[in-house]
mmCIF file of the N, C-alpha and C atoms, coordinates in Angstrom:
data_MODEL
# 
_entry.id   MODEL 
# 
loop_
_atom_site.group_PDB 
_atom_site.id 
_atom_site.type_symbol 
_atom_site.label_atom_id 
_atom_site.label_alt_id 
_atom_site.label_comp_id 
_atom_site.label_asym_id 
_atom_site.label_entity_id 
_atom_site.label_seq_id 
_atom_site.pdbx_PDB_ins_code 
_atom_site.Cartn_x 
_atom_site.Cartn_y 
_atom_site.Cartn_z 
_atom_site.occupancy 
_atom_site.B_iso_or_equiv 
_atom_site.pdbx_formal_charge 
_atom_site.auth_seq_id 
_atom_site.auth_comp_id 
_atom_site.auth_asym_id 
_atom_site.auth_atom_id 
_atom_site.pdbx_PDB_model_num 
ATOM 1   N N  . MET A 1 1  ? 0.842   -1.172 0.000   1.00 0.00 ? 1  MET A N  1 
ATOM 2   C CA . MET A 1 1  ? 0.000   0.000  0.000   1.00 0.00 ? 1  MET A CA 1 
ATOM 3   C C  . MET A 1 1  ? 0.888   1.237  0.000   1.00 0.00 ? 1  MET A C  1 
ATOM 4   N N  . ALA A 1 2  ? 0.541   2.215  -0.819  1.00 0.00 ? 2  ALA A N  1 
ATOM 5   C CA . ALA A 1 2  ? 1.312   3.448  -0.906  1.00 0.00 ? 2  ALA A CA 1 
ATOM 6   C C  . ALA A 1 2  ? 1.030   4.336  0.301   1.00 0.00 ? 2  ALA A C  1 
ATOM 7   N N  . SER A 1 3  ? 2.054   5.017  0.775   1.00 0.00 ? 3  SER A N  1 
ATOM 8   C CA . SER A 1 3  ? 1.853   5.937  1.885   1.00 0.00 ? 3  SER A CA 1 
ATOM 9   C C  . SER A 1 3  ? 1.807   7.361  1.338   1.00 0.00 ? 3  SER A C  1 
ATOM 10  N N  . PRO A 1 4  ? 1.022   8.228  1.980   1.00 0.00 ? 4  PRO A N  1 
ATOM 11  C CA . PRO A 1 4  ? 0.929   9.614  1.517   1.00 0.00 ? 4  PRO A CA 1 
ATOM 12  C C  . PRO A 1 4  ? 2.298   10.286 1.561   1.00 0.00 ? 4  PRO A C  1 
ATOM 13  N N  . THR A 1 5  ? 2.533   11.156 0.584   1.00 0.00 ? 5  THR A N  1 
ATOM 14  C CA . THR A 1 5  ? 3.819   11.845 0.483   1.00 0.00 ? 5  THR A CA 1 
ATOM 15  C C  . THR A 1 5  ? 3.583   13.332 0.327   1.00 0.00 ? 5  THR A C  1 
ATOM 16  N N  . CYS A 1 6  ? 4.328   14.136 1.063   1.00 0.00 ? 6  CYS A N  1 
ATOM 17  C CA . CYS A 1 6  ? 4.244   15.589 0.963   1.00 0.00 ? 6  CYS A CA 1 
ATOM 18  C C  . CYS A 1 6  ? 4.747   16.022 -0.412  1.00 0.00 ? 6  CYS A C  1 
ATOM 19  N N  . ALA A 1 7  ? 4.014   16.901 -1.053  1.00 0.00 ? 7  ALA A N  1 
ATOM 20  C CA . ALA A 1 7  ? 4.387   17.385 -2.380  1.00 0.00 ? 7  ALA A CA 1 
ATOM 21  C C  . ALA A 1 7  ? 5.617   18.285 -2.349  1.00 0.00 ? 7  ALA A C  1 
ATOM 22  N N  . LYS A 1 8  ? 5.897   18.880 -1.201  1.00 0.00 ? 8  LYS A N  1 
ATOM 23  C CA . LYS A 1 8  ? 7.029   19.809 -1.122  1.00 0.00 ? 8  LYS A CA 1 
ATOM 24  C C  . LYS A 1 8  ? 8.323   19.119 -0.685  1.00 0.00 ? 8  LYS A C  1 
ATOM 25  N N  . CYS A 1 9  ? 8.283   18.380 0.418   1.00 0.00 ? 9  CYS A N  1 
ATOM 26  C CA . CYS A 1 9  ? 9.524   17.817 0.970   1.00 0.00 ? 9  CYS A CA 1 
ATOM 27  C C  . CYS A 1 9  ? 9.594   16.293 0.864   1.00 0.00 ? 9  CYS A C  1 
ATOM 28  N N  . GLU A 1 10 ? 8.534   15.684 0.342   1.00 0.00 ? 10 GLU A N  1 
ATOM 29  C CA . GLU A 1 10 ? 8.435   14.237 0.191   1.00 0.00 ? 10 GLU A CA 1 
ATOM 30  C C  . GLU A 1 10 ? 8.413   13.482 1.521   1.00 0.00 ? 10 GLU A C  1 
ATOM 31  N N  . GLY A 1 11 ? 8.049   14.181 2.595   1.00 0.00 ? 11 GLY A N  1 
ATOM 32  C CA . GLY A 1 11 ? 7.897   13.542 3.902   1.00 0.00 ? 11 GLY A CA 1 
ATOM 33  C C  . GLY A 1 11 ? 6.667   12.650 3.923   1.00 0.00 ? 11 GLY A C  1 
ATOM 34  N N  . HIS A 1 12 ? 6.610   11.771 4.928   1.00 0.00 ? 12 HIS A N  1 
ATOM 35  C CA . HIS A 1 12 ? 5.497   10.827 5.025   1.00 0.00 ? 12 HIS A CA 1 
ATOM 36  C C  . HIS A 1 12 ? 4.745   10.938 6.343   1.00 0.00 ? 12 HIS A C  1 
ATOM 37  N N  . THR A 1 13 ? 5.006   11.971 7.121   1.00 0.00 ? 13 THR A N  1 
ATOM 38  C CA . THR A 1 13 ? 4.362   12.127 8.417   1.00 0.00 ? 13 THR A CA 1 
ATOM 39  C C  . THR A 1 13 ? 3.515   13.397 8.411   1.00 0.00 ? 13 THR A C  1 
ATOM 40  N N  . PHE A 1 14 ? 2.241   13.242 8.793   1.00 0.00 ? 14 PHE A N  1 
ATOM 41  C CA . PHE A 1 14 ? 1.303   14.361 8.791   1.00 0.00 ? 14 PHE A CA 1 
ATOM 42  C C  . PHE A 1 14 ? 0.618   14.452 10.145  1.00 0.00 ? 14 PHE A C  1 
ATOM 43  N N  . GLN A 1 15 ? 0.147   15.647 10.469  1.00 0.00 ? 15 GLN A N  1 
ATOM 44  C CA . GLN A 1 15 ? -0.615  15.832 11.704  1.00 0.00 ? 15 GLN A CA 1 
ATOM 45  C C  . GLN A 1 15 ? -1.709  16.859 11.473  1.00 0.00 ? 15 GLN A C  1 
ATOM 46  N N  . ARG A 1 16 ? -2.694  16.791 12.342  1.00 0.00 ? 16 ARG A N  1 
ATOM 47  C CA . ARG A 1 16 ? -3.777  17.768 12.278  1.00 0.00 ? 16 ARG A CA 1 
ATOM 48  C C  . ARG A 1 16 ? -3.298  19.093 12.871  1.00 0.00 ? 16 ARG A C  1 
ATOM 49  N N  . GLY A 1 17 ? -3.826  20.156 12.346  1.00 0.00 ? 17 GLY A N  1 
ATOM 50  C CA . GLY A 1 17 ? -3.510  21.478 12.866  1.00 0.00 ? 17 GLY A CA 1 
ATOM 51  C C  . GLY A 1 17 ? -4.706  22.391 12.688  1.00 0.00 ? 17 GLY A C  1 
ATOM 52  N N  . HIS A 1 18 ? -4.587  23.595 13.163  1.00 0.00 ? 18 HIS A N  1 
ATOM 53  C CA . HIS A 1 18 ? -5.666  24.577 13.073  1.00 0.00 ? 18 HIS A CA 1 
ATOM 54  C C  . HIS A 1 18 ? -5.047  25.898 12.651  1.00 0.00 ? 18 HIS A C  1 
ATOM 55  N N  . ILE A 1 19 ? -5.540  26.467 11.559  1.00 0.00 ? 19 ILE A N  1 
ATOM 56  C CA . ILE A 1 19 ? -5.018  27.749 11.091  1.00 0.00 ? 19 ILE A CA 1 
ATOM 57  C C  . ILE A 1 19 ? -6.165  28.742 10.956  1.00 0.00 ? 19 ILE A C  1 
ATOM 58  N N  . VAL A 1 20 ? -5.834  30.020 11.049  1.00 0.00 ? 20 VAL A N  1 
ATOM 59  C CA . VAL A 1 20 ? -6.797  31.083 10.811  1.00 0.00 ? 20 VAL A CA 1 
ATOM 60  C C  . VAL A 1 20 ? -6.277  31.869 9.612   1.00 0.00 ? 20 VAL A C  1 
ATOM 61  N N  . PRO A 1 21 ? -6.951  31.760 8.465   1.00 0.00 ? 21 PRO A N  1 
ATOM 62  C CA . PRO A 1 21 ? -6.495  32.490 7.283   1.00 0.00 ? 21 PRO A CA 1 
ATOM 63  C C  . PRO A 1 21 ? -6.502  33.998 7.518   1.00 0.00 ? 21 PRO A C  1 
ATOM 64  N N  . LEU A 1 22 ? -5.593  34.701 6.857   1.00 0.00 ? 22 LEU A N  1 
ATOM 65  C CA . LEU A 1 22 ? -5.524  36.153 6.982   1.00 0.00 ? 22 LEU A CA 1 
ATOM 66  C C  . LEU A 1 22 ? -6.869  36.784 6.629   1.00 0.00 ? 22 LEU A C  1 
ATOM 67  N N  . GLY A 1 23 ? -7.310  37.702 7.442   1.00 0.00 ? 23 GLY A N  1 
ATOM 68  C CA . GLY A 1 23 ? -8.568  38.397 7.200   1.00 0.00 ? 23 GLY A CA 1 
ATOM 69  C C  . GLY A 1 23 ? -9.810  37.634 7.619   1.00 0.00 ? 23 GLY A C  1 
ATOM 70  N N  . GLU A 1 24 ? -9.642  36.464 8.170   1.00 0.00 ? 24 GLU A N  1 
ATOM 71  C CA . GLU A 1 24 ? -10.775 35.649 8.605   1.00 0.00 ? 24 GLU A CA 1 
ATOM 72  C C  . GLU A 1 24 ? -10.828 35.614 10.125  1.00 0.00 ? 24 GLU A C  1 
ATOM 73  N N  . GLN A 1 25 ? -12.014 35.374 10.650  1.00 0.00 ? 25 GLN A N  1 
ATOM 74  C CA . GLN A 1 25 ? -12.157 35.242 12.097  1.00 0.00 ? 25 GLN A CA 1 
ATOM 75  C C  . GLN A 1 25 ? -12.300 33.781 12.507  1.00 0.00 ? 25 GLN A C  1 
ATOM 76  N N  . ARG A 1 26 ? -12.711 32.964 11.574  1.00 0.00 ? 26 ARG A N  1 
ATOM 77  C CA . ARG A 1 26 ? -12.950 31.545 11.861  1.00 0.00 ? 26 ARG A CA 1 
ATOM 78  C C  . ARG A 1 26 ? -11.770 30.714 11.382  1.00 0.00 ? 26 ARG A C  1 
ATOM 79  N N  . GLY A 1 27 ? -11.309 29.809 12.210  1.00 0.00 ? 27 GLY A N  1 
ATOM 80  C CA . GLY A 1 27 ? -10.194 28.949 11.861  1.00 0.00 ? 27 GLY A CA 1 
ATOM 81  C C  . GLY A 1 27 ? -10.626 27.765 11.015  1.00 0.00 ? 27 GLY A C  1 
ATOM 82  N N  . VAL A 1 28 ? -9.619  27.090 10.458  1.00 0.00 ? 28 VAL A N  1 
ATOM 83  C CA . VAL A 1 28 ? -9.852  25.938 9.599   1.00 0.00 ? 28 VAL A CA 1 
ATOM 84  C C  . VAL A 1 28 ? -8.960  24.792 10.076  1.00 0.00 ? 28 VAL A C  1 
ATOM 85  N N  . SER A 1 29 ? -9.532  23.604 10.210  1.00 0.00 ? 29 SER A N  1 
ATOM 86  C CA . SER A 1 29 ? -8.742  22.428 10.561  1.00 0.00 ? 29 SER A CA 1 
ATOM 87  C C  . SER A 1 29 ? -8.053  21.916 9.305   1.00 0.00 ? 29 SER A C  1 
ATOM 88  N N  . VAL A 1 30 ? -6.764  21.590 9.435   1.00 0.00 ? 30 VAL A N  1 
ATOM 89  C CA . VAL A 1 30 ? -5.998  21.133 8.281   1.00 0.00 ? 30 VAL A CA 1 
ATOM 90  C C  . VAL A 1 30 ? -5.161  19.910 8.649   1.00 0.00 ? 30 VAL A C  1 
ATOM 91  N N  . LEU A 1 31 ? -4.699  19.226 7.625   1.00 0.00 ? 31 LEU A N  1 
ATOM 92  C CA . LEU A 1 31 ? -3.726  18.154 7.759   1.00 0.00 ? 31 LEU A CA 1 
ATOM 93  C C  . LEU A 1 31 ? -2.453  18.696 7.131   1.00 0.00 ? 31 LEU A C  1 
ATOM 94  N N  . HIS A 1 32 ? -1.368  18.751 7.906   1.00 0.00 ? 32 HIS A N  1 
ATOM 95  C CA . HIS A 1 32 ? -0.139  19.327 7.368   1.00 0.00 ? 32 HIS A CA 1 
ATOM 96  C C  . HIS A 1 32 ? 1.060   18.433 7.625   1.00 0.00 ? 32 HIS A C  1 
ATOM 97  N N  . CYS A 1 33 ? 2.084   18.615 6.786   1.00 0.00 ? 33 CYS A N  1 
ATOM 98  C CA . CYS A 1 33 ? 3.310   17.835 6.871   1.00 0.00 ? 33 CYS A CA 1 
ATOM 99  C C  . CYS A 1 33 ? 4.069   18.225 8.136   1.00 0.00 ? 33 CYS A C  1 
ATOM 100 N N  . VAL A 1 34 ? 4.516   17.247 8.885   1.00 0.00 ? 34 VAL A N  1 
ATOM 101 C CA . VAL A 1 34 ? 5.287   17.505 10.099  1.00 0.00 ? 34 VAL A CA 1 
ATOM 102 C C  . VAL A 1 34 ? 6.651   18.089 9.745   1.00 0.00 ? 34 VAL A C  1 
ATOM 103 N N  . GLY A 1 35 ? 7.231   17.644 8.640   1.00 0.00 ? 35 GLY A N  1 
ATOM 104 C CA . GLY A 1 35 ? 8.571   18.088 8.264   1.00 0.00 ? 35 GLY A CA 1 
ATOM 105 C C  . GLY A 1 35 ? 8.654   19.542 7.839   1.00 0.00 ? 35 GLY A C  1 
ATOM 106 N N  . CYS A 1 36 ? 7.750   19.979 6.965   1.00 0.00 ? 36 CYS A N  1 
ATOM 107 C CA . CYS A 1 36 ? 7.871   21.336 6.425   1.00 0.00 ? 36 CYS A CA 1 
ATOM 108 C C  . CYS A 1 36 ? 6.661   22.221 6.684   1.00 0.00 ? 36 CYS A C  1 
ATOM 109 N N  . GLY A 1 37 ? 5.568   21.645 7.177   1.00 0.00 ? 37 GLY A N  1 
ATOM 110 C CA . GLY A 1 37 ? 4.379   22.432 7.499   1.00 0.00 ? 37 GLY A CA 1 
ATOM 111 C C  . GLY A 1 37 ? 3.431   22.668 6.337   1.00 0.00 ? 37 GLY A C  1 
ATOM 112 N N  . THR A 1 38 ? 3.738   22.135 5.169   1.00 0.00 ? 38 THR A N  1 
ATOM 113 C CA . THR A 1 38 ? 2.871   22.321 4.010   1.00 0.00 ? 38 THR A CA 1 
ATOM 114 C C  . THR A 1 38 ? 1.506   21.689 4.264   1.00 0.00 ? 38 THR A C  1 
ATOM 115 N N  . VAL A 1 39 ? 0.442   22.458 4.000   1.00 0.00 ? 39 VAL A N  1 
ATOM 116 C CA . VAL A 1 39 ? -0.912  21.951 4.177   1.00 0.00 ? 39 VAL A CA 1 
ATOM 117 C C  . VAL A 1 39 ? -1.208  20.953 3.065   1.00 0.00 ? 39 VAL A C  1 
ATOM 118 N N  . ALA A 1 40 ? -1.643  19.764 3.459   1.00 0.00 ? 40 ALA A N  1 
ATOM 119 C CA . ALA A 1 40 ? -1.944  18.711 2.496   1.00 0.00 ? 40 ALA A CA 1 
ATOM 120 C C  . ALA A 1 40 ? -3.444  18.567 2.258   1.00 0.00 ? 40 ALA A C  1 
ATOM 121 N N  . ALA A 1 41 ? -4.253  18.946 3.248   1.00 0.00 ? 41 ALA A N  1 
ATOM 122 C CA . ALA A 1 41 ? -5.704  18.811 3.114   1.00 0.00 ? 41 ALA A CA 1 
ATOM 123 C C  . ALA A 1 41 ? -6.405  19.715 4.107   1.00 0.00 ? 41 ALA A C  1 
ATOM 124 N N  . VAL A 1 42 ? -7.602  20.132 3.758   1.00 0.00 ? 42 VAL A N  1 
ATOM 125 C CA . VAL A 1 42 ? -8.447  20.910 4.655   1.00 0.00 ? 42 VAL A CA 1 
ATOM 126 C C  . VAL A 1 42 ? -9.466  19.958 5.251   1.00 0.00 ? 42 VAL A C  1 
ATOM 127 N N  . LEU A 1 43 ? -9.581  19.970 6.555   1.00 0.00 ? 43 LEU A N  1 
ATOM 128 C CA . LEU A 1 43 ? -10.463 19.045 7.264   1.00 0.00 ? 43 LEU A CA 1 
ATOM 129 C C  . LEU A 1 43 ? -11.720 19.713 7.792   1.00 0.00 ? 43 LEU A C  1 
ATOM 130 N N  . ASP A 1 44 ? -11.969 20.929 7.369   1.00 0.00 ? 44 ASP A N  1 
ATOM 131 C CA . ASP A 1 44 ? -13.099 21.700 7.882   1.00 0.00 ? 44 ASP A CA 1 
ATOM 132 C C  . ASP A 1 44 ? -14.399 21.196 7.260   1.00 0.00 ? 44 ASP A C  1 
ATOM 133 N N  . SER A 1 45 ? -14.931 20.132 7.806   1.00 0.00 ? 45 SER A N  1 
ATOM 134 C CA . SER A 1 45 ? -16.114 19.522 7.236   1.00 0.00 ? 45 SER A CA 1 
ATOM 135 C C  . SER A 1 45 ? -17.379 20.354 7.442   1.00 0.00 ? 45 SER A C  1 
ATOM 136 N N  . GLN A 1 46 ? -17.449 21.146 8.489   1.00 0.00 ? 46 GLN A N  1 
ATOM 137 C CA . GLN A 1 46 ? -18.672 21.925 8.752   1.00 0.00 ? 46 GLN A CA 1 
ATOM 138 C C  . GLN A 1 46 ? -18.944 22.904 7.626   1.00 0.00 ? 46 GLN A C  1 
ATOM 139 N N  . SER A 1 47 ? -17.947 23.665 7.195   1.00 0.00 ? 47 SER A N  1 
ATOM 140 C CA . SER A 1 47 ? -18.196 24.614 6.107   1.00 0.00 ? 47 SER A CA 1 
ATOM 141 C C  . SER A 1 47 ? -18.463 23.881 4.802   1.00 0.00 ? 47 SER A C  1 
ATOM 142 N N  . SER A 1 48 ? -17.845 22.725 4.599   1.00 0.00 ? 48 SER A N  1 
ATOM 143 C CA . SER A 1 48 ? -18.108 21.932 3.398   1.00 0.00 ? 48 SER A CA 1 
ATOM 144 C C  . SER A 1 48 ? -19.553 21.457 3.390   1.00 0.00 ? 48 SER A C  1 
ATOM 145 N N  . ILE A 1 49 ? -20.021 21.006 4.533   1.00 0.00 ? 49 ILE A N  1 
ATOM 146 C CA . ILE A 1 49 ? -21.410 20.557 4.641   1.00 0.00 ? 49 ILE A CA 1 
ATOM 147 C C  . ILE A 1 49 ? -22.361 21.717 4.395   1.00 0.00 ? 49 ILE A C  1 
ATOM 148 N N  . GLU A 1 50 ? -22.075 22.883 4.954   1.00 0.00 ? 50 GLU A N  1 
ATOM 149 C CA . GLU A 1 50 ? -22.929 24.054 4.750   1.00 0.00 ? 50 GLU A CA 1 
ATOM 150 C C  . GLU A 1 50 ? -22.959 24.458 3.282   1.00 0.00 ? 50 GLU A C  1 
ATOM 151 N N  . ASN A 1 51 ? -21.813 24.411 2.609   1.00 0.00 ? 51 ASN A N  1 
ATOM 152 C CA . ASN A 1 51 ? -21.774 24.740 1.184   1.00 0.00 ? 51 ASN A CA 1 
ATOM 153 C C  . ASN A 1 51 ? -22.599 23.748 0.380   1.00 0.00 ? 51 ASN A C  1 
ATOM 154 N N  . LEU A 1 52 ? -22.482 22.465 0.695   1.00 0.00 ? 52 LEU A N  1 
ATOM 155 C CA . LEU A 1 52 ? -23.271 21.460 -0.007  1.00 0.00 ? 52 LEU A CA 1 
ATOM 156 C C  . LEU A 1 52 ? -24.768 21.645 0.243   1.00 0.00 ? 52 LEU A C  1 
ATOM 157 N N  . GLN A 1 53 ? -25.134 22.009 1.464   1.00 0.00 ? 53 GLN A N  1 
ATOM 158 C CA . GLN A 1 53 ? -26.544 22.244 1.772   1.00 0.00 ? 53 GLN A CA 1 
ATOM 159 C C  . GLN A 1 53 ? -27.099 23.409 0.963   1.00 0.00 ? 53 GLN A C  1 
ATOM 160 N N  . ARG A 1 54 ? -26.301 24.459 0.795   1.00 0.00 ? 54 ARG A N  1 
ATOM 161 C CA . ARG A 1 54 ? -26.738 25.598 -0.018  1.00 0.00 ? 54 ARG A CA 1 
ATOM 162 C C  . ARG A 1 54 ? -26.889 25.189 -1.484  1.00 0.00 ? 54 ARG A C  1 
ATOM 163 N N  . GLN A 1 55 ? -25.969 24.380 -1.979  1.00 0.00 ? 55 GLN A N  1 
ATOM 164 C CA . GLN A 1 55 ? -26.056 23.930 -3.366  1.00 0.00 ? 55 GLN A CA 1 
ATOM 165 C C  . GLN A 1 55 ? -27.283 23.050 -3.571  1.00 0.00 ? 55 GLN A C  1 
ATOM 166 N N  . VAL A 1 56 ? -27.559 22.158 -2.632  1.00 0.00 ? 56 VAL A N  1 
ATOM 167 C CA . VAL A 1 56 ? -28.735 21.287 -2.736  1.00 0.00 ? 56 VAL A CA 1 
ATOM 168 C C  . VAL A 1 56 ? -30.015 22.120 -2.692  1.00 0.00 ? 56 VAL A C  1 
ATOM 169 N N  . ALA A 1 57 ? -30.066 23.118 -1.817  1.00 0.00 ? 57 ALA A N  1 
ATOM 170 C CA . ALA A 1 57 ? -31.247 23.984 -1.735  1.00 0.00 ? 57 ALA A CA 1 
ATOM 171 C C  . ALA A 1 57 ? -31.462 24.733 -3.043  1.00 0.00 ? 57 ALA A C  1 
ATOM 172 N N  . SER A 1 58 ? -30.389 25.179 -3.659  1.00 0.00 ? 58 SER A N  1 
ATOM 173 C CA . SER A 1 58 ? -30.489 25.881 -4.939  1.00 0.00 ? 58 SER A CA 1 
ATOM 174 C C  . SER A 1 58 ? -30.997 24.944 -6.034  1.00 0.00 ? 58 SER A C  1 
ATOM 175 N N  . ILE A 1 59 ? -30.487 23.727 -6.060  1.00 0.00 ? 59 ILE A N  1 
ATOM 176 C CA . ILE A 1 59 ? -30.943 22.735 -7.041  1.00 0.00 ? 59 ILE A CA 1 
ATOM 177 C C  . ILE A 1 59 ? -32.416 22.406 -6.811  1.00 0.00 ? 59 ILE A C  1 
ATOM 178 N N  . ASP A 1 60 ? -32.798 22.229 -5.539  1.00 0.00 ? 60 ASP A N  1 
ATOM 179 C CA . ASP A 1 60 ? -34.200 21.943 -5.215  1.00 0.00 ? 60 ASP A CA 1 
ATOM 180 C C  . ASP A 1 60 ? -35.117 23.060 -5.706  1.00 0.00 ? 60 ASP A C  1 
ATOM 181 N N  . ALA A 1 61 ? -34.712 24.304 -5.476  1.00 0.00 ? 61 ALA A N  1 
ATOM 182 C CA . ALA A 1 61 ? -35.521 25.440 -5.910  1.00 0.00 ? 61 ALA A CA 1 
ATOM 183 C C  . ALA A 1 61 ? -35.668 25.434 -7.432  1.00 0.00 ? 61 ALA A C  1 
ATOM 184 N N  . GLY A 1 62 ? -34.594 25.126 -8.125  1.00 0.00 ? 62 GLY A N  1 
ATOM 185 C CA . GLY A 1 62 ? -34.657 25.057 -9.587  1.00 0.00 ? 62 GLY A CA 1 
ATOM 186 C C  . GLY A 1 62 ? -35.578 23.949 -10.061 1.00 0.00 ? 62 GLY A C  1 
ATOM 187 N N  . LEU A 1 63 ? -35.503 22.793 -9.412  1.00 0.00 ? 63 LEU A N  1 
ATOM 188 C CA . LEU A 1 63 ? -36.383 21.679 -9.784  1.00 0.00 ? 63 LEU A CA 1 
ATOM 189 C C  . LEU A 1 63 ? -37.849 22.015 -9.532  1.00 0.00 ? 63 LEU A C  1 
ATOM 190 N N  . ILE A 1 64 ? -38.110 22.705 -8.447  1.00 0.00 ? 64 ILE A N  1 
ATOM 191 C CA . ILE A 1 64 ? -39.496 23.109 -8.141  1.00 0.00 ? 64 ILE A CA 1 
ATOM 192 C C  . ILE A 1 64 ? -40.012 24.050 -9.218  1.00 0.00 ? 64 ILE A C  1 
ATOM 193 N N  . ARG A 1 65 ? -39.182 24.997 -9.664  1.00 0.00 ? 65 ARG A N  1 
ATOM 194 C CA . ARG A 1 65 ? -39.592 25.914 -10.741 1.00 0.00 ? 65 ARG A CA 1 
ATOM 195 C C  . ARG A 1 65 ? -39.872 25.143 -12.028 1.00 0.00 ? 65 ARG A C  1 
ATOM 196 N N  . ILE A 1 66 ? -39.057 24.152 -12.337 1.00 0.00 ? 66 ILE A N  1 
ATOM 197 C CA . ILE A 1 66 ? -39.256 23.350 -13.550 1.00 0.00 ? 66 ILE A CA 1 
ATOM 198 C C  . ILE A 1 66 ? -40.568 22.573 -13.471 1.00 0.00 ? 66 ILE A C  1 
ATOM 199 N N  . VAL A 1 67 ? -40.832 21.940 -12.324 1.00 0.00 ? 67 VAL A N  1 
ATOM 200 C CA . VAL A 1 67 ? -42.068 21.169 -12.158 1.00 0.00 ? 67 VAL A CA 1 
ATOM 201 C C  . VAL A 1 67 ? -43.289 22.079 -12.298 1.00 0.00 ? 67 VAL A C  1 
ATOM 202 N N  . LYS A 1 68 ? -43.253 23.250 -11.685 1.00 0.00 ? 68 LYS A N  1 
ATOM 203 C CA . LYS A 1 68 ? -44.388 24.180 -11.781 1.00 0.00 ? 68 LYS A CA 1 
ATOM 204 C C  . LYS A 1 68 ? -44.587 24.634 -13.225 1.00 0.00 ? 68 LYS A C  1 
ATOM 205 N N  . ALA A 1 69 ? -43.502 24.911 -13.934 1.00 0.00 ? 69 ALA A N  1 
ATOM 206 C CA . ALA A 1 69 ? -43.601 25.329 -15.326 1.00 0.00 ? 69 ALA A CA 1 
ATOM 207 C C  . ALA A 1 69 ? -44.194 24.220 -16.179 1.00 0.00 ? 69 ALA A C  1 
ATOM 208 N N  . MET A 1 70 ? -43.810 22.986 -15.910 1.00 0.00 ? 70 MET A N  1 
ATOM 209 C CA . MET A 1 70 ? -44.335 21.858 -16.680 1.00 0.00 ? 70 MET A CA 1 
ATOM 210 C C  . MET A 1 70 ? -45.812 21.615 -16.382 1.00 0.00 ? 70 MET A C  1 
ATOM 211 N N  . GLN A 1 71 ? -46.230 21.870 -15.155 1.00 0.00 ? 71 GLN A N  1 
ATOM 212 C CA . GLN A 1 71 ? -47.621 21.678 -14.781 1.00 0.00 ? 71 GLN A CA 1 
ATOM 213 C C  . GLN A 1 71 ? -48.525 22.710 -15.440 1.00 0.00 ? 71 GLN A C  1 
ATOM 214 N N  . GLU A 1 72 ? -47.961 23.867 -15.755 1.00 0.00 ? 72 GLU A N  1 
ATOM 215 C CA . GLU A 1 72 ? -48.745 24.925 -16.390 1.00 0.00 ? 72 GLU A CA 1 
ATOM 216 C C  . GLU A 1 72 ? -48.968 24.672 -17.885 1.00 0.00 ? 72 GLU A C  1 
ATOM 217 N N  . LEU A 1 73 ? -48.233 23.748 -18.459 1.00 0.00 ? 73 LEU A N  1 
ATOM 218 C CA . LEU A 1 73 ? -48.385 23.458 -19.899 1.00 0.00 ? 73 LEU A CA 1 
ATOM 219 C C  . LEU A 1 73 ? -49.628 22.712 -20.206 1.00 0.00 ? 73 LEU A C  1 
# 
């Protein structure tokens, strides 16, 4: 099985961390390389879930408009 490799330093050890992007008030959970600190993944599932919920709501609204338009024909 292949082990994950850092794109910058080719290290194989990662840990969870928490960063606050410049200009933001809310932090983001990340997975970063222990050797060089390069962020390998964003673990902030709450904002991802909220974004997906907004996208689903938008799709639902569009589908409702389509169904109503078809019913009027």
